Coordinates of C-alpha atoms in Angstrom, one line a residue:
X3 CA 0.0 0.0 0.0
X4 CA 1.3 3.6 -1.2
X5 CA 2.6 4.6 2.6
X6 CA 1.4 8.4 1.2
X7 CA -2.8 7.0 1.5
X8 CA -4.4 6.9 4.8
X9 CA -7.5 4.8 5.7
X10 CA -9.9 7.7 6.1
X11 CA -9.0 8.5 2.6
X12 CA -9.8 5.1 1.1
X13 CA -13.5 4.4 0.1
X14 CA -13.4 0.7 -1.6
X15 CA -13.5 -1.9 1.6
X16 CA -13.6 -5.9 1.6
X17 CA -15.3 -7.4 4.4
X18 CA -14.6 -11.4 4.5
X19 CA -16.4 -13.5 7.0
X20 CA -19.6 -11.4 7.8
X21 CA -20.7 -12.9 11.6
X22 CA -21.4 -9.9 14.4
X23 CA -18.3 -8.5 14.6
X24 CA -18.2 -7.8 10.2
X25 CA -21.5 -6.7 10.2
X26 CA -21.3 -3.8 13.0
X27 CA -18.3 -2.7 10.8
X28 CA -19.8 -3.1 7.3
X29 CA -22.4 -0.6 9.1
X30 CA -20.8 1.3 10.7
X31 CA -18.2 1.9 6.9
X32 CA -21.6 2.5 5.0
X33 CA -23.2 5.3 7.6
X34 CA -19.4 6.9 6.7
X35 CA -20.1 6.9 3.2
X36 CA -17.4 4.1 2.1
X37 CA -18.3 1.6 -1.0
X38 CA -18.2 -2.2 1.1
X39 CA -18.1 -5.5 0.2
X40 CA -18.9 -8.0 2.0
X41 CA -18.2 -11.8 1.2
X42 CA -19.6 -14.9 3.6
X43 CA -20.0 -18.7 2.8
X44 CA -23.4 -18.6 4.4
X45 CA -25.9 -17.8 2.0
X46 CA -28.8 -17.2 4.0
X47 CA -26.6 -14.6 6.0
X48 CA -25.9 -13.2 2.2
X49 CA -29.4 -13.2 1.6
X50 CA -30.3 -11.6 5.0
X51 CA -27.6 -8.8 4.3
X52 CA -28.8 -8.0 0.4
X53 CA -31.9 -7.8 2.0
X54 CA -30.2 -4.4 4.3
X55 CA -29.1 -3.1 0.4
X56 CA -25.6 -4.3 1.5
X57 CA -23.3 -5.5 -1.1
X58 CA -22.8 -9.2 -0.4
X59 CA -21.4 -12.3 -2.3
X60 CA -21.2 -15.5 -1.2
X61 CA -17.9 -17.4 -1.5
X62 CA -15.8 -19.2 0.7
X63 CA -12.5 -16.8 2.1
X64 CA -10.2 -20.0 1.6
X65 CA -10.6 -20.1 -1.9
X66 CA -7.8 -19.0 -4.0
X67 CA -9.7 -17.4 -7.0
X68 CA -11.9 -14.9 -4.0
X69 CA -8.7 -12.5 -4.7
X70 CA -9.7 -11.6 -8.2
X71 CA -13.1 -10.6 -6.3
X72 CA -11.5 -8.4 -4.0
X73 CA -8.4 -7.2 -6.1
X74 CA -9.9 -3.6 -6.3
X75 CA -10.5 -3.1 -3.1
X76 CA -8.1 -0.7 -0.9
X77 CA -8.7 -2.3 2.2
X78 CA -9.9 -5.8 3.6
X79 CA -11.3 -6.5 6.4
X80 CA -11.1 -10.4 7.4
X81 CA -13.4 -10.6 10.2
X82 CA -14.2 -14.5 10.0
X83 CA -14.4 -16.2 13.9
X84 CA -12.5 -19.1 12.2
X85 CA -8.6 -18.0 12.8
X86 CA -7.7 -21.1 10.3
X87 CA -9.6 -19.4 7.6
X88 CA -8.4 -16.2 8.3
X89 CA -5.1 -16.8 7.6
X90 CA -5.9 -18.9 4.2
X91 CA -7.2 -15.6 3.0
X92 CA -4.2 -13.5 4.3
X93 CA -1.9 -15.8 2.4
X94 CA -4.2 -16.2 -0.8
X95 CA -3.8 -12.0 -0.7
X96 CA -0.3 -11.8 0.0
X97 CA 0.5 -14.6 -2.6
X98 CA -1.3 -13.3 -5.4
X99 CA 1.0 -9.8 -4.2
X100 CA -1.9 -8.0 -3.3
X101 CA -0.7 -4.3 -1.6
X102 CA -4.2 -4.5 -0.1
X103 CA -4.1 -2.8 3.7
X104 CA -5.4 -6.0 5.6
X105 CA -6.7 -6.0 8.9
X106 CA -7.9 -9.6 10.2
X107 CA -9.2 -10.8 13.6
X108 CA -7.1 -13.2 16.0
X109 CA -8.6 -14.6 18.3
X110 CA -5.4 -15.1 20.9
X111 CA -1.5 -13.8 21.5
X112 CA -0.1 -17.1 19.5
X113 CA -2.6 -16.4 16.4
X114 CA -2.0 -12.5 16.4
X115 CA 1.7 -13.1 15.9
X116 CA 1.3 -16.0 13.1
X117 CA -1.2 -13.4 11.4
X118 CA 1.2 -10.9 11.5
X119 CA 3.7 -12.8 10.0
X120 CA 1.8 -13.8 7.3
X121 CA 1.5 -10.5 6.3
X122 CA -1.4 -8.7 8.3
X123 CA -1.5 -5.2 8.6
X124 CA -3.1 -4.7 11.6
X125 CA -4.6 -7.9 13.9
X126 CA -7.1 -7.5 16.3
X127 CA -7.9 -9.8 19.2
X128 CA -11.6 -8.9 19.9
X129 CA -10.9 -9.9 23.8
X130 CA -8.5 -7.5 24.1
X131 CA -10.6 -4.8 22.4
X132 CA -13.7 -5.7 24.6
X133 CA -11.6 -5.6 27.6
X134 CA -9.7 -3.0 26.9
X135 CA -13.1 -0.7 26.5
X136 CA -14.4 -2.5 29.5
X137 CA -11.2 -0.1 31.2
X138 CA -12.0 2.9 29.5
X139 CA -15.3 2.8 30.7
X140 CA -14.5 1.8 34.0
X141 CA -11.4 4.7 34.3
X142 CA -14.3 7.2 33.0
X143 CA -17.0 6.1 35.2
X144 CA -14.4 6.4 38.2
X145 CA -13.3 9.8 37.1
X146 CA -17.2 10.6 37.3
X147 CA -17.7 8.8 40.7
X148 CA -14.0 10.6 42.2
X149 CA -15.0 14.5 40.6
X150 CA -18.7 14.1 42.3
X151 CA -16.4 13.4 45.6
X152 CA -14.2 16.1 45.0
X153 CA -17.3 18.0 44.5
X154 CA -18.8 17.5 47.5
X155 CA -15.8 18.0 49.7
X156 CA -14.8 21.5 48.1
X157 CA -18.6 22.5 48.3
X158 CA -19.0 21.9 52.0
X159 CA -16.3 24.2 52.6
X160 CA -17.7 27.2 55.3
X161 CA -15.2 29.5 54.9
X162 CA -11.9 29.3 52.6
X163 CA -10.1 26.1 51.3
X164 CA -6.4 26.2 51.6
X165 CA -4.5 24.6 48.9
X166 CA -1.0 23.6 49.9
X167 CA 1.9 22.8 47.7
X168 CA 4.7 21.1 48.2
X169 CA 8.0 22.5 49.9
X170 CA 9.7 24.8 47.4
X171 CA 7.1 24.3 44.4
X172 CA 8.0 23.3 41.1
X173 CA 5.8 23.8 38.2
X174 CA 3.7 20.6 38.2
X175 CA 2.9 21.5 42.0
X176 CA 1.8 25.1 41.5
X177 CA -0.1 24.3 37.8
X178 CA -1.9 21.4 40.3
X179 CA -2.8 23.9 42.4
X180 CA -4.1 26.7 39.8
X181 CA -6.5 24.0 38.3
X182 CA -7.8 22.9 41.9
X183 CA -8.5 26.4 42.6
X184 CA -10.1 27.3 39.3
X185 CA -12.4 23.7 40.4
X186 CA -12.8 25.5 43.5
X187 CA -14.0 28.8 41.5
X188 CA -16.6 26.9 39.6
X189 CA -18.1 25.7 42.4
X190 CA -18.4 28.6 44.2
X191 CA -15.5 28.2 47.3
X192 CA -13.1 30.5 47.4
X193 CA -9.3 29.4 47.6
X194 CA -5.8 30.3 48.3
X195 CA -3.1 28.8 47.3
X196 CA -0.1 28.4 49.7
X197 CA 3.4 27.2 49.2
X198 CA 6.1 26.3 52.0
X199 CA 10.1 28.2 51.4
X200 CA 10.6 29.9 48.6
X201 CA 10.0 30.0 44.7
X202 CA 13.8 29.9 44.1
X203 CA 14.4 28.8 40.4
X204 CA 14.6 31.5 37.9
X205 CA 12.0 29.5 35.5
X206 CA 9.2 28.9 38.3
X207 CA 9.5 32.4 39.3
X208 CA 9.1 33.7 35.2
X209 CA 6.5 31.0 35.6
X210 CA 4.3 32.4 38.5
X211 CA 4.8 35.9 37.2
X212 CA 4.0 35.6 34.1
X213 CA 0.5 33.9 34.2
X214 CA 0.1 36.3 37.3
X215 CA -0.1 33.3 39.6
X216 CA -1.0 34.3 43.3
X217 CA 1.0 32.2 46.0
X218 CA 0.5 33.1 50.0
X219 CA 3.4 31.9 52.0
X220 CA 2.4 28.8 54.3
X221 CA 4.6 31.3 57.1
X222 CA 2.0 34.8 56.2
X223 CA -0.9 32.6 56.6
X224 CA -3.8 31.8 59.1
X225 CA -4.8 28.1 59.0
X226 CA -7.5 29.3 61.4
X227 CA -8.9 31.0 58.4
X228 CA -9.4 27.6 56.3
X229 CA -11.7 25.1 56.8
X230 CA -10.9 22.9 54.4
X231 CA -7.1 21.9 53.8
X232 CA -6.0 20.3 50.3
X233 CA -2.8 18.8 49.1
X234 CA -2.1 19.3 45.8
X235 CA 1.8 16.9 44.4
X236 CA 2.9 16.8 47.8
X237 CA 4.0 13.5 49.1
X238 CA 7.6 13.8 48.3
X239 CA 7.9 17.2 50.9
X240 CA 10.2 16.6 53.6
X241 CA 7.9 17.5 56.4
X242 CA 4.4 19.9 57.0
X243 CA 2.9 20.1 60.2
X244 CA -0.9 21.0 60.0
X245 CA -3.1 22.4 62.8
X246 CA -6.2 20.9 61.1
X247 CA -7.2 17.6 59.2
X248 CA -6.3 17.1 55.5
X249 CA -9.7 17.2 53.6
X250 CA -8.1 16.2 50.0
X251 CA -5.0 15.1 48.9
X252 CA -4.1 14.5 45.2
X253 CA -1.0 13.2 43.9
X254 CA 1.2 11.2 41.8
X255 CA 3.1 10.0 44.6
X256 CA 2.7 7.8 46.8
X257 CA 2.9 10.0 50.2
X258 CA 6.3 9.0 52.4
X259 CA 3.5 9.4 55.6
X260 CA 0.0 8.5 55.0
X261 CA -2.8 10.9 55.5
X262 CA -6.5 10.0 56.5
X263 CA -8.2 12.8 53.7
X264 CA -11.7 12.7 52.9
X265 CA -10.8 12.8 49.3
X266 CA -8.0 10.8 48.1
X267 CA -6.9 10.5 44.3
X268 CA -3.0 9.2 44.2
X269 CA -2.0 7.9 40.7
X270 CA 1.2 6.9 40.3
X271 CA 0.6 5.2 36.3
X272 CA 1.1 8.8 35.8
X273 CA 4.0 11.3 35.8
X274 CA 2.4 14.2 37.2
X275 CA -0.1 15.2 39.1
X276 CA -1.1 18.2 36.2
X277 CA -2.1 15.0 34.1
X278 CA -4.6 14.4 36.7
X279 CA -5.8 17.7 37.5
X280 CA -6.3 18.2 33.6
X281 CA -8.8 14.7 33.9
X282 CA -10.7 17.1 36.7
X283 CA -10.9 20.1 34.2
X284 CA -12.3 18.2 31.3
X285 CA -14.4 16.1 33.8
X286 CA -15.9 19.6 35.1
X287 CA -16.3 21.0 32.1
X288 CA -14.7 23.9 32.7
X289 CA -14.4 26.7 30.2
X290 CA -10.4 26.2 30.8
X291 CA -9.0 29.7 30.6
X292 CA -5.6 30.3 28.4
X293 CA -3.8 31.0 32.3
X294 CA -4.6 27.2 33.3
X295 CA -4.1 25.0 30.7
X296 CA -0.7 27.2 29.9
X297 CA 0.0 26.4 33.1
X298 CA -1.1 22.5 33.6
X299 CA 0.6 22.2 30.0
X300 CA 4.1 23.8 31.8
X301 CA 3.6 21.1 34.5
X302 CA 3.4 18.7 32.7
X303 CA 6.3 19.4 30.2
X304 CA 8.6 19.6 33.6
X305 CA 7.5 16.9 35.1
X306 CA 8.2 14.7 32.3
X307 CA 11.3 16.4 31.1
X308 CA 9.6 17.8 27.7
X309 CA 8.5 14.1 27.5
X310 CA 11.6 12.6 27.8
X311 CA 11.3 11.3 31.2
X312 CA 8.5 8.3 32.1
X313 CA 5.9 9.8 30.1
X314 CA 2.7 8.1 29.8
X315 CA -0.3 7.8 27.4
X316 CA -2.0 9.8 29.6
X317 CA 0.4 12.6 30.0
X318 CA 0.3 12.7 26.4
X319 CA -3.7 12.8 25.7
X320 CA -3.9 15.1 28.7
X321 CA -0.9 17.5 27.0
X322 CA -2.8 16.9 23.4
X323 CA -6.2 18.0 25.2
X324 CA -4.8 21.6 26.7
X325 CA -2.3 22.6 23.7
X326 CA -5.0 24.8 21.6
X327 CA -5.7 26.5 24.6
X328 CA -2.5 27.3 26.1
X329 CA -0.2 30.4 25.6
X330 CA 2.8 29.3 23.7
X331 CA 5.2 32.5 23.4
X332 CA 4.3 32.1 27.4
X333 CA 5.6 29.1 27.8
X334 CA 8.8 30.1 25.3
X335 CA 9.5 33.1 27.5
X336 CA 8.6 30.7 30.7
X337 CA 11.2 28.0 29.5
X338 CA 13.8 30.5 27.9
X339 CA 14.3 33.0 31.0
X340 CA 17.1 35.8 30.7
X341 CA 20.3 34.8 32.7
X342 CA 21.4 37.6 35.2
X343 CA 25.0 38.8 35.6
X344 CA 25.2 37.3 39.0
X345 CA 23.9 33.9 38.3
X346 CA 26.6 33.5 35.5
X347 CA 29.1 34.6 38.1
X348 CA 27.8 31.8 40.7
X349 CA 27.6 29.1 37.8
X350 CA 31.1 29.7 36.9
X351 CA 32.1 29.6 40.6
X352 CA 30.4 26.4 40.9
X353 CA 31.7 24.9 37.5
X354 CA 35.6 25.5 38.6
X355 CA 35.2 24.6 42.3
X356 CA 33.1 21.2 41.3
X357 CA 33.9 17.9 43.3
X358 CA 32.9 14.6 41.5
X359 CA 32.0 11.2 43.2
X360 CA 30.9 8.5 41.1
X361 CA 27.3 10.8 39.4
X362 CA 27.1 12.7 42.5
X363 CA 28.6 16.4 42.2
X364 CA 29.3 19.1 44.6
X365 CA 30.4 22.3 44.6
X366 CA 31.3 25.5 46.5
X367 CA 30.3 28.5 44.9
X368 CA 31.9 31.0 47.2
X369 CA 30.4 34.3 48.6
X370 CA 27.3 35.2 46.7
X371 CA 24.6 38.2 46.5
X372 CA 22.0 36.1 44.7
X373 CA 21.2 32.8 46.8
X374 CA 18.3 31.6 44.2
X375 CA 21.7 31.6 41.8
X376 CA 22.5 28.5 43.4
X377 CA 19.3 26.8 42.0
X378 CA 20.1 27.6 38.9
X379 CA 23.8 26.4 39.2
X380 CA 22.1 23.2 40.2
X381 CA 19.9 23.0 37.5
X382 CA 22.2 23.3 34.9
X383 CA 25.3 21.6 36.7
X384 CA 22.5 18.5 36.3
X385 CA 23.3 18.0 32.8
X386 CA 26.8 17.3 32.9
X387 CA 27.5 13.5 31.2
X388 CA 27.0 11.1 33.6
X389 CA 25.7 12.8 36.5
X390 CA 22.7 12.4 38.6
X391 CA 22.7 14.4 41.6
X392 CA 24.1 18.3 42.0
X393 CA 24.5 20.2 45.5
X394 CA 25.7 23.7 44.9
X395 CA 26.2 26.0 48.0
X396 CA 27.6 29.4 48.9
X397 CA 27.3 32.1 51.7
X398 CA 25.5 35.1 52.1
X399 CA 24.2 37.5 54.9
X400 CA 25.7 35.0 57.6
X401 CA 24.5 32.0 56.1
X402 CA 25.1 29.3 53.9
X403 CA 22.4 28.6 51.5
X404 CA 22.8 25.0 49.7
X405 CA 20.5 23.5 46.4
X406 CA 20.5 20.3 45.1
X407 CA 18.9 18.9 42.2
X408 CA 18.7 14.8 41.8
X409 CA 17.5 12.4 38.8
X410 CA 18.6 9.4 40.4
X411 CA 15.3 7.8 41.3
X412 CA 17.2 5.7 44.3
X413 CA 17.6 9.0 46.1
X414 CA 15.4 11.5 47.5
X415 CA 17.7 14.5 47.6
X416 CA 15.2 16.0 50.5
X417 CA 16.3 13.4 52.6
X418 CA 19.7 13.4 51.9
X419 CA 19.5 17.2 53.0
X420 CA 17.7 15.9 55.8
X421 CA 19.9 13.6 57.2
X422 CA 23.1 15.6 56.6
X423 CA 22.1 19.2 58.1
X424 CA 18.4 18.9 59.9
X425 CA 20.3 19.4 63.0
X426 CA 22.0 22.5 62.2
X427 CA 20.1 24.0 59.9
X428 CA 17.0 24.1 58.0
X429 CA 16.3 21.4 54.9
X430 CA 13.4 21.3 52.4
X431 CA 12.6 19.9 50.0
X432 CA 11.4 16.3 48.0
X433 CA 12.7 13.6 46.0
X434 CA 14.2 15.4 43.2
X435 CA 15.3 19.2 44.8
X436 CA 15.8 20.4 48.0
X437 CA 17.4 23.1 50.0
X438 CA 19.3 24.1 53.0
X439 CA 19.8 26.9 55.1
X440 CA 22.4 27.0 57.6
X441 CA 24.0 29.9 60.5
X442 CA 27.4 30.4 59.3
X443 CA 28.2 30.7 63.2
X444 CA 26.8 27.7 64.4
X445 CA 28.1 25.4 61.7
X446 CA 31.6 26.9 62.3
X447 CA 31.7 27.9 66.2
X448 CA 33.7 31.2 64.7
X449 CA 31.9 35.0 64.1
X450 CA 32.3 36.0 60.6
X451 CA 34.8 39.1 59.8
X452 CA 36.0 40.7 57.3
X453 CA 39.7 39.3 57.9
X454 CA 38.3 35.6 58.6
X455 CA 35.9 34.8 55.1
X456 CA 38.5 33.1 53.4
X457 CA 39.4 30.9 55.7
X458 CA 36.0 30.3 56.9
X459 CA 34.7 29.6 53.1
X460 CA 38.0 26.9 52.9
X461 CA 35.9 25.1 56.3
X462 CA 33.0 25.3 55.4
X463 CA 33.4 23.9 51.8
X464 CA 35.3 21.0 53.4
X465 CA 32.6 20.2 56.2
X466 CA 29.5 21.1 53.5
X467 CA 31.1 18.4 51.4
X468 CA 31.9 16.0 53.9
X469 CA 28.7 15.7 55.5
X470 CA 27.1 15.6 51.9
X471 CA 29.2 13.0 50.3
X472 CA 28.6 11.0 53.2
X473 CA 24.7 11.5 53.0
X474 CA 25.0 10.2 49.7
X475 CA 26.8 7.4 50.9
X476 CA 29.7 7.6 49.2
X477 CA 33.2 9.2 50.5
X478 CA 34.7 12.5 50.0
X479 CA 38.4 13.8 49.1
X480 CA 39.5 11.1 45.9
X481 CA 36.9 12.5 43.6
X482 CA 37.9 14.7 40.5
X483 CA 36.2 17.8 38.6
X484 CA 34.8 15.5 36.2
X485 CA 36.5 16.5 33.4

């Protein structure tokens, strides 16, 4: 078949073995318009089909000489429920070098592989198709069953519902939390969403600006003032303490501790939690404003690492559903932000100073003005060949600020942080980036002066990377630049 013709452009069809499964498909080709053929051994079936004004001939699909019958025909369709037969006719067609597009019914694994060999375009196993829609239907009347839930809880809200990312939000966290508060909108609830440390990476802060996102700090706000609390991507934060019960909690983790939420939707046959909140839009029916789906789109994309990274049919129908309605010089100037002078300064810092062990990298970016810097330094330290995890860190006002990045899925770089600093400093963080903020003083027992900051940066570098190295579990002090 000419690889330049598509099957919605064809029009002559060959249906052989007419039982149930032929004749909803002969039907169904006719209502469309398309010339059909059909061809069954049974002649009263024959007759009862002429008798519908459908073209039908009776002849056996085994025969060799059917293929003059059906040489004109663009596609055939060999829906007999006799496998055997089926694959006569496939070899009869591919014998007689027919360039026909053939699709033919198995009717198990073993059969749908000998078809194919034979030469089948396309097998189907009607099981599998039957089961297969059995699943859709049962994933859509869940999604029904779950949004009515969702409903319910979000609607009995008194007051305000607080929507709560996770520690220092990333794009699939915040775009989560836009949609759930657009839900919220709809149904008449006021929301607010609130976010735990600080927006530090130059892209998530283009991000929130420029869809005019509004983000409360968990720190500015009055829990008292919420009566309904909702988690939104947040398993993988380090730790939250809540005054009140969690209401909802939606992820596509699942949570490190376990929370007893009215509503509960975690996925993890997904890669991120937009995916799902984009299910709750369409299942809503919201009229999904450009600001959203730009956004759920943007969470997605980073989540899945522009689809390079464990994406999922349903990250991809959900990405295919929001693309006409999303801003796309948005997202270019989202995903392409200006580099400042001082984050080149810290990157080069952290470039030259750069420890490697095994795929683990550290570095020691020196005295810096710009802390957030150090994400980015992370970020793009991150792509270097072969390495998985990045801790950049410098000092600042007193204190030395630390960002990690990781992409090694054995490691939850929040922990690490965790484990390595909780008791001198303050960690945050999840799985895949983290932060740490520590008293210059306390970590070194010496007051900071002017006369002292080199020597102090040469102990602190050694201690930071000491402690981190051995986080990671692996040692310190034989590693090389990675050049």
């Amino acid at each position: 078949m000419s690889a330049g013709i598509t099957i919605s452009s064809m029009s002559d069809y060959a249906i052989l073995g007419c039982g149930s499964v032929g004749h909803a498909v002969a039907e169904e080709l006719v209502e469309q318009g398309k010339d059909v053929l059909i061809i069954d051994r049974d002649a009263d079936r024959v007759e009862a089909l002429r008798d519908q004004d459908l073209n039908a001939q009776t002849a056996d699909i085994r025969e060799e000489d059917l293929y003059d019958t059906i040489a004109d025909n663009e596609v055939v369709l060999i829906m007999s429920s006799d496998v055997e037969a089926n694959k006569d006719a496939v070899r009869n067609i591919r014998a007689n070098d027919g360039e026909q597009f053939v699709v033919v019914r198995a009717s198990d694994p073993v059969s749908e592989d000998e078809l194919t060999e034979l030469g089948a375009d396309v097998v189907i196993n009607p099981s599998e198709v039957i089961a297969d829609s059995a699943l859709r239907a049962l994933e859509t009347g869940e999604l029904e069953y779950k949004a009515q839930q969702l409903a319910e809880v979000i609607e009995d809200t008194e007051d305000r519902l607080a929507i709560v990312t996770h520690d220092n939000p990333d794009p699939d966290s915040i775009a989560s939390a836009v949609a759930l508060q657009a839900i919220a909108d709809t149904l008449g609830v006021e929301a607010d969403i609130l976010y735990i440390g600080d927006i530090g990476h130059q892209e998530n802060r283009a991000f929130v600006n420029l869809l005019g996102i509004e983000l409360l700090p968990y720190a500015d706000a009055d829990v008292a003032d919420y009566d309904t609390i909702a988690l939104v991507d947040h398993a993988k934060a380090t730790e939250t303490t809540f005054d009140k019960p969690v209401d909802v909690f939606i992820d596509h983790f699942e949570p490190d501790e376990e929370y007893e939420a009215e509503f509960v939707d975690i996925r993890p046959s997904v890669s991120s939690t937009s995916t799902i909140m984009t299910k709750y839009v369409q299942e809503f029916d919201l009229n999904v404003s450009e600001e959203v789906a730009t956004a759920l789109l943007y969470g997605i994309r980073a989540e899945t690492l522009d689809f390079k990274r464990d994406t999922t049919p349903a990250d991809l129908t959900a990405a295919a559903y929001l693309y006409p309605f999303a801003n796309h010089d948005t997202l270019e100037q989202v995903e392409s932000p200006s580099m400042s002078p001082e984050t080149l300064d810290v990157l080069a810092e952290a470039i030259t100073n750069r420890e490697v062990q095994g795929s683990h990298l550290v570095s020691n970016a020196g005295f810096i003005r710009d802390r957030d810097a150090l994400t980015q330094a992370a970020s793009h330290l991150l792509n270097l060949e072969g390495i998985t995890t990045t801790a950049v860190f410098g000092i600042a006002d007193d204190t030395i600020y630390l960002a990690a990045r990781s992409k090694d899925i054995r490691m939850n770089i929040g922990k690490v942080l965790q484990d390595a600093f909780a008791e001198i400093g303050e960690a945050a963080g999840h799985s895949t980036q983290a932060s740490v903020e520590i008293p210059l003083g306390i970590f070194t027992g010496i007051e900071t002066t002017d006369d002292n900051r080199d020597t102090l940066l040469s102990l602190t570098e050694e201690a930071v990377k000491r402690k981190l190295f051995d986080a990671m579990g692996v040692e310190s002090g034989e590693g090389s630049n990675g050049s």
